[in-house]
Each structure stands twice: as C-alpha cells, then as structure tokens.
C-alpha cells in the first residue's frame, strides 16, 4: 500500500523539486540602489532591455557604444542594461533587483525582446526603439535637444 501511495505522489514531489530548482536560477542581485531620477539634470541615460547579456542585439549595441565611448561621454550619457534572469547593470556595476524592477515598471518595455530608450536630462523619454540604434542617429537626436545645443555653445 505504501508503494502505491509513493508512486502516486512521486510526480508531485518531482514537480515541486523542479519548480524549487527554477527559483534558484533567478539571480539575487543585491547591487547598488539607483533611480532614474538621480540622473536628472546631470546625465542623459541609455536604458537597454534584453533577454540576456549574450543576445546578439545587445552585443552589437554594446560594441557600437564601445567604439564611440568618447562621444557618449561628451554627451553625458550613462548606460543601464536590464536583463531577464540576469543582474542589471549601470556602467557595468550591478544594480539591485528593486532598481531594475522600478526601471522596467517606469519604461514598460515589450516582453522578451530587445529595446533601447534614451532619457533626456529633463527625465523625459526622447527616443524608444526596438532594434539596434546607430550612434549617428542617437547623436543626431541628442544634438538637436535645446539643452545639448546650449552645452555645445557654452563649451560644456
């Protein structure tokens, strides 16, 4: 009788074990707490959402940014990367799960795809794109902004 009960309950034990194991695959990211608001009036922000850091779109975008790092710095840009199942980063420094969830909630990116947002120094979303963003297009958008025009005129 005990064998029959065990065989009947075995699938439930297996599923419970598998589900508990899945939870362990979720990252625990006790990194730095940040808010998009903390950058207001100081920095422009690029927020990239990708399934994971090895996704082709994300890697291509990061390579493009690495090639133009001086121009990004000149435009006061900071990079935030938010992933599914991986820790999010601010300039390669891990940020907390709460911070990543807050950013995701504020920007509402599409599920399971790549997207990129440009947030201006005033805190407003200036550009949203669901595909690779060429830096010449990014710089064209930024350089048309009144605040950037003033920075270029004043030498800042």
PDB file of C-alpha atoms in Angstrom:
ATOM      1  CA  UNK A   1       0.000   0.000   0.000  1.00  0.00           C
ATOM      2  CA  UNK A   2       2.810   2.435   0.821  1.00  0.00           C
ATOM      3  CA  UNK A   3       4.407   1.719  -2.561  1.00  0.00           C
ATOM      4  CA  UNK A   4       1.218   2.663  -4.386  1.00  0.00           C
ATOM      5  CA  UNK A   5       0.923   5.894  -2.406  1.00  0.00           C
ATOM      6  CA  UNK A   6       4.560   6.722  -3.087  1.00  0.00           C
ATOM      7  CA  UNK A   7       4.161   6.087  -6.830  1.00  0.00           C
ATOM      8  CA  UNK A   8       1.019   8.221  -6.877  1.00  0.00           C
ATOM      9  CA  UNK A   9       2.714  11.134  -5.104  1.00  0.00           C
ATOM     10  CA  UNK A  10       6.082  10.845  -6.874  1.00  0.00           C
ATOM     11  CA  UNK A  11       5.128  13.111  -9.817  1.00  0.00           C
ATOM     12  CA  UNK A  12       4.080  15.844  -7.364  1.00  0.00           C
ATOM     13  CA  UNK A  13       7.389  15.593  -5.490  1.00  0.00           C
ATOM     14  CA  UNK A  14       9.320  15.738  -8.757  1.00  0.00           C
ATOM     15  CA  UNK A  15       7.421  18.840  -9.945  1.00  0.00           C
ATOM     16  CA  UNK A  16       7.886  20.552  -6.588  1.00  0.00           C
ATOM     17  CA  UNK A  17      11.614  19.859  -6.755  1.00  0.00           C
ATOM     18  CA  UNK A  18      11.890  21.136 -10.336  1.00  0.00           C
ATOM     19  CA  UNK A  19       9.975  24.316  -9.502  1.00  0.00           C
ATOM     20  CA  UNK A  20      12.128  24.945  -6.428  1.00  0.00           C
ATOM     21  CA  UNK A  21      15.200  24.497  -8.615  1.00  0.00           C
ATOM     22  CA  UNK A  22      13.881  27.021 -11.134  1.00  0.00           C
ATOM     23  CA  UNK A  23      13.659  29.648  -8.411  1.00  0.00           C
ATOM     24  CA  UNK A  24      17.354  29.177  -7.740  1.00  0.00           C
ATOM     25  CA  UNK A  25      18.097  30.186 -11.344  1.00  0.00           C
ATOM     26  CA  UNK A  26      16.668  33.618 -10.706  1.00  0.00           C
ATOM     27  CA  UNK A  27      19.508  35.975  -9.831  1.00  0.00           C
ATOM     28  CA  UNK A  28      19.740  37.563  -6.438  1.00  0.00           C
ATOM     29  CA  UNK A  29      21.099  40.995  -7.228  1.00  0.00           C
ATOM     30  CA  UNK A  30      21.828  42.892  -4.040  1.00  0.00           C
ATOM     31  CA  UNK A  31      23.678  45.557  -6.023  1.00  0.00           C
ATOM     32  CA  UNK A  32      23.563  49.302  -5.827  1.00  0.00           C
ATOM     33  CA  UNK A  33      20.181  51.015  -5.452  1.00  0.00           C
ATOM     34  CA  UNK A  34      19.606  53.595  -8.164  1.00  0.00           C
ATOM     35  CA  UNK A  35      16.759  55.642  -9.545  1.00  0.00           C
ATOM     36  CA  UNK A  36      16.450  57.226 -12.968  1.00  0.00           C
ATOM     37  CA  UNK A  37      15.576  60.458 -11.144  1.00  0.00           C
ATOM     38  CA  UNK A  38      19.030  60.667  -9.573  1.00  0.00           C
ATOM     39  CA  UNK A  39      20.498  61.450 -13.017  1.00  0.00           C
ATOM     40  CA  UNK A  40      18.053  64.244 -13.815  1.00  0.00           C
ATOM     41  CA  UNK A  41      19.733  67.483 -14.979  1.00  0.00           C
ATOM     42  CA  UNK A  42      23.171  65.790 -14.828  1.00  0.00           C
ATOM     43  CA  UNK A  43      23.103  62.935 -17.348  1.00  0.00           C
ATOM     44  CA  UNK A  44      21.267  61.553 -20.311  1.00  0.00           C
ATOM     45  CA  UNK A  45      20.507  57.861 -19.915  1.00  0.00           C
ATOM     46  CA  UNK A  46      20.503  54.969 -22.335  1.00  0.00           C
ATOM     47  CA  UNK A  47      18.459  52.060 -20.960  1.00  0.00           C
ATOM     48  CA  UNK A  48      18.750  48.795 -22.853  1.00  0.00           C
ATOM     49  CA  UNK A  49      16.443  45.858 -22.228  1.00  0.00           C
ATOM     50  CA  UNK A  50      17.498  42.435 -23.484  1.00  0.00           C
ATOM     51  CA  UNK A  51      16.695  38.835 -22.715  1.00  0.00           C
ATOM     52  CA  UNK A  52      20.320  38.301 -21.651  1.00  0.00           C
ATOM     53  CA  UNK A  53      23.742  39.933 -21.970  1.00  0.00           C
ATOM     54  CA  UNK A  54      24.799  37.490 -24.690  1.00  0.00           C
ATOM     55  CA  UNK A  55      21.906  38.311 -27.031  1.00  0.00           C
ATOM     56  CA  UNK A  56      23.038  39.332 -30.493  1.00  0.00           C
ATOM     57  CA  UNK A  57      21.223  42.697 -30.498  1.00  0.00           C
ATOM     58  CA  UNK A  58      22.628  43.662 -27.105  1.00  0.00           C
ATOM     59  CA  UNK A  59      26.185  42.639 -28.011  1.00  0.00           C
ATOM     60  CA  UNK A  60      26.011  44.552 -31.293  1.00  0.00           C
ATOM     61  CA  UNK A  61      24.741  47.656 -29.488  1.00  0.00           C
ATOM     62  CA  UNK A  62      27.441  47.461 -26.820  1.00  0.00           C
ATOM     63  CA  UNK A  63      30.143  47.071 -29.485  1.00  0.00           C
ATOM     64  CA  UNK A  64      28.820  50.177 -31.216  1.00  0.00           C
ATOM     65  CA  UNK A  65      28.861  52.098 -27.940  1.00  0.00           C
ATOM     66  CA  UNK A  66      32.379  50.895 -27.079  1.00  0.00           C
ATOM     67  CA  UNK A  67      33.611  52.198 -30.431  1.00  0.00           C
ATOM     68  CA  UNK A  68      32.073  55.631 -29.692  1.00  0.00           C
ATOM     69  CA  UNK A  69      32.742  55.841 -25.953  1.00  0.00           C
ATOM     70  CA  UNK A  70      34.305  59.319 -26.119  1.00  0.00           C
ATOM     71  CA  UNK A  71      31.261  60.766 -27.913  1.00  0.00           C
ATOM     72  CA  UNK A  72      28.956  59.095 -25.355  1.00  0.00           C
ATOM     73  CA  UNK A  73      30.928  60.676 -22.518  1.00  0.00           C
ATOM     74  CA  UNK A  74      30.884  64.058 -24.275  1.00  0.00           C
ATOM     75  CA  UNK A  75      27.076  63.883 -24.296  1.00  0.00           C
ATOM     76  CA  UNK A  76      26.917  62.960 -20.587  1.00  0.00           C
ATOM     77  CA  UNK A  77      25.408  59.530 -21.311  1.00  0.00           C
ATOM     78  CA  UNK A  78      25.233  56.707 -18.780  1.00  0.00           C
ATOM     79  CA  UNK A  79      24.323  53.164 -19.799  1.00  0.00           C
ATOM     80  CA  UNK A  80      21.893  50.951 -17.911  1.00  0.00           C
ATOM     81  CA  UNK A  81      21.312  47.359 -19.015  1.00  0.00           C
ATOM     82  CA  UNK A  82      18.305  45.380 -17.761  1.00  0.00           C
ATOM     83  CA  UNK A  83      18.009  41.651 -18.487  1.00  0.00           C
ATOM     84  CA  UNK A  84      15.630  38.773 -17.820  1.00  0.00           C
ATOM     85  CA  UNK A  85      17.223  36.280 -15.414  1.00  0.00           C
ATOM     86  CA  UNK A  86      20.490  38.227 -15.044  1.00  0.00           C
ATOM     87  CA  UNK A  87      21.547  41.106 -12.860  1.00  0.00           C
ATOM     88  CA  UNK A  88      21.017  44.566 -14.337  1.00  0.00           C
ATOM     89  CA  UNK A  89      23.940  46.967 -14.566  1.00  0.00           C
ATOM     90  CA  UNK A  90      24.757  50.651 -14.518  1.00  0.00           C
ATOM     91  CA  UNK A  91      28.010  51.166 -16.397  1.00  0.00           C
ATOM     92  CA  UNK A  92      28.916  47.503 -15.704  1.00  0.00           C
ATOM     93  CA  UNK A  93      28.203  47.791 -11.958  1.00  0.00           C
ATOM     94  CA  UNK A  94      25.414  45.521 -10.682  1.00  0.00           C
ATOM     95  CA  UNK A  95      22.273  47.296  -9.557  1.00  0.00           C
ATOM     96  CA  UNK A  96      19.642  45.905  -7.212  1.00  0.00           C
ATOM     97  CA  UNK A  97      16.647  43.873  -8.326  1.00  0.00           C
ATOM     98  CA  UNK A  98      14.409  46.596  -6.883  1.00  0.00           C
ATOM     99  CA  UNK A  99      16.130  49.235  -9.017  1.00  0.00           C
ATOM    100  CA  UNK A 100      15.862  47.090 -12.168  1.00  0.00           C
ATOM    101  CA  UNK A 101      12.173  46.377 -11.478  1.00  0.00           C
ATOM    102  CA  UNK A 102      11.499  50.081 -10.917  1.00  0.00           C
ATOM    103  CA  UNK A 103      13.154  50.976 -14.245  1.00  0.00           C
ATOM    104  CA  UNK A 104      11.256  48.197 -16.036  1.00  0.00           C
ATOM    105  CA  UNK A 105       7.993  49.378 -14.493  1.00  0.00           C
ATOM    106  CA  UNK A 106       8.588  53.019 -15.424  1.00  0.00           C
ATOM    107  CA  UNK A 107       9.557  52.361 -19.053  1.00  0.00           C
ATOM    108  CA  UNK A 108       7.338  49.308 -19.784  1.00  0.00           C
ATOM    109  CA  UNK A 109       9.481  47.649 -22.455  1.00  0.00           C
ATOM    110  CA  UNK A 110       7.961  44.900 -24.618  1.00  0.00           C
ATOM    111  CA  UNK A 111       8.348  41.408 -23.176  1.00  0.00           C
ATOM    112  CA  UNK A 112      11.182  39.136 -24.273  1.00  0.00           C
ATOM    113  CA  UNK A 113      12.715  41.392 -26.887  1.00  0.00           C
ATOM    114  CA  UNK A 114      15.434  43.962 -27.269  1.00  0.00           C
ATOM    115  CA  UNK A 115      14.591  47.611 -26.776  1.00  0.00           C
ATOM    116  CA  UNK A 116      16.511  50.772 -26.110  1.00  0.00           C
ATOM    117  CA  UNK A 117      15.392  54.056 -24.548  1.00  0.00           C
ATOM    118  CA  UNK A 118      17.049  57.461 -24.484  1.00  0.00           C
ATOM    119  CA  UNK A 119      16.099  59.569 -21.484  1.00  0.00           C
ATOM    120  CA  UNK A 120      16.974  63.246 -21.557  1.00  0.00           C
ATOM    121  CA  UNK A 121      18.460  65.288 -18.750  1.00  0.00           C
ATOM    122  CA  UNK A 122      14.938  66.525 -18.008  1.00  0.00           C
ATOM    123  CA  UNK A 123      13.871  62.929 -17.272  1.00  0.00           C
ATOM    124  CA  UNK A 124      11.657  62.525 -20.337  1.00  0.00           C
ATOM    125  CA  UNK A 125      11.878  59.655 -22.819  1.00  0.00           C
ATOM    126  CA  UNK A 126      13.324  61.151 -26.008  1.00  0.00           C
ATOM    127  CA  UNK A 127      13.641  58.001 -28.095  1.00  0.00           C
ATOM    128  CA  UNK A 128      12.408  54.409 -27.926  1.00  0.00           C
ATOM    129  CA  UNK A 129      13.446  51.791 -30.395  1.00  0.00           C
ATOM    130  CA  UNK A 130      13.009  48.013 -30.521  1.00  0.00           C
ATOM    131  CA  UNK A 131      16.064  47.391 -32.672  1.00  0.00           C
ATOM    132  CA  UNK A 132      19.711  48.352 -32.977  1.00  0.00           C
ATOM    133  CA  UNK A 133      20.305  52.092 -32.612  1.00  0.00           C
ATOM    134  CA  UNK A 134      23.138  53.503 -34.706  1.00  0.00           C
ATOM    135  CA  UNK A 135      25.195  56.066 -32.830  1.00  0.00           C
ATOM    136  CA  UNK A 136      24.893  58.620 -35.651  1.00  0.00           C
ATOM    137  CA  UNK A 137      21.092  58.524 -35.184  1.00  0.00           C
ATOM    138  CA  UNK A 138      21.449  58.686 -31.389  1.00  0.00           C
ATOM    139  CA  UNK A 139      23.822  61.654 -31.621  1.00  0.00           C
ATOM    140  CA  UNK A 140      21.558  63.403 -34.137  1.00  0.00           C
ATOM    141  CA  UNK A 141      18.621  63.142 -31.683  1.00  0.00           C
ATOM    142  CA  UNK A 142      20.715  64.354 -28.748  1.00  0.00           C
ATOM    143  CA  UNK A 143      22.437  67.165 -30.638  1.00  0.00           C
ATOM    144  CA  UNK A 144      19.033  68.630 -31.647  1.00  0.00           C
ATOM    145  CA  UNK A 145      17.985  68.957 -27.993  1.00  0.00           C
ATOM    146  CA  UNK A 146      17.939  72.560 -26.698  1.00  0.00           C
ATOM    147  CA  UNK A 147      19.976  71.638 -23.622  1.00  0.00           C
ATOM    148  CA  UNK A 148      22.643  69.961 -25.784  1.00  0.00           C
ATOM    149  CA  UNK A 149      22.668  72.971 -28.127  1.00  0.00           C
ATOM    150  CA  UNK A 150      23.369  75.156 -25.088  1.00  0.00           C
ATOM    151  CA  UNK A 151      26.116  72.771 -23.894  1.00  0.00           C
ATOM    152  CA  UNK A 152      27.839  72.896 -27.275  1.00  0.00           C
ATOM    153  CA  UNK A 153      27.528  76.692 -27.446  1.00  0.00           C
ATOM    154  CA  UNK A 154      28.875  77.134 -23.902  1.00  0.00           C
ATOM    155  CA  UNK A 155      31.654  74.590 -24.406  1.00  0.00           C
ATOM    156  CA  UNK A 156      30.245  72.107 -21.840  1.00  0.00           C
TER     157      UNK A 156
END
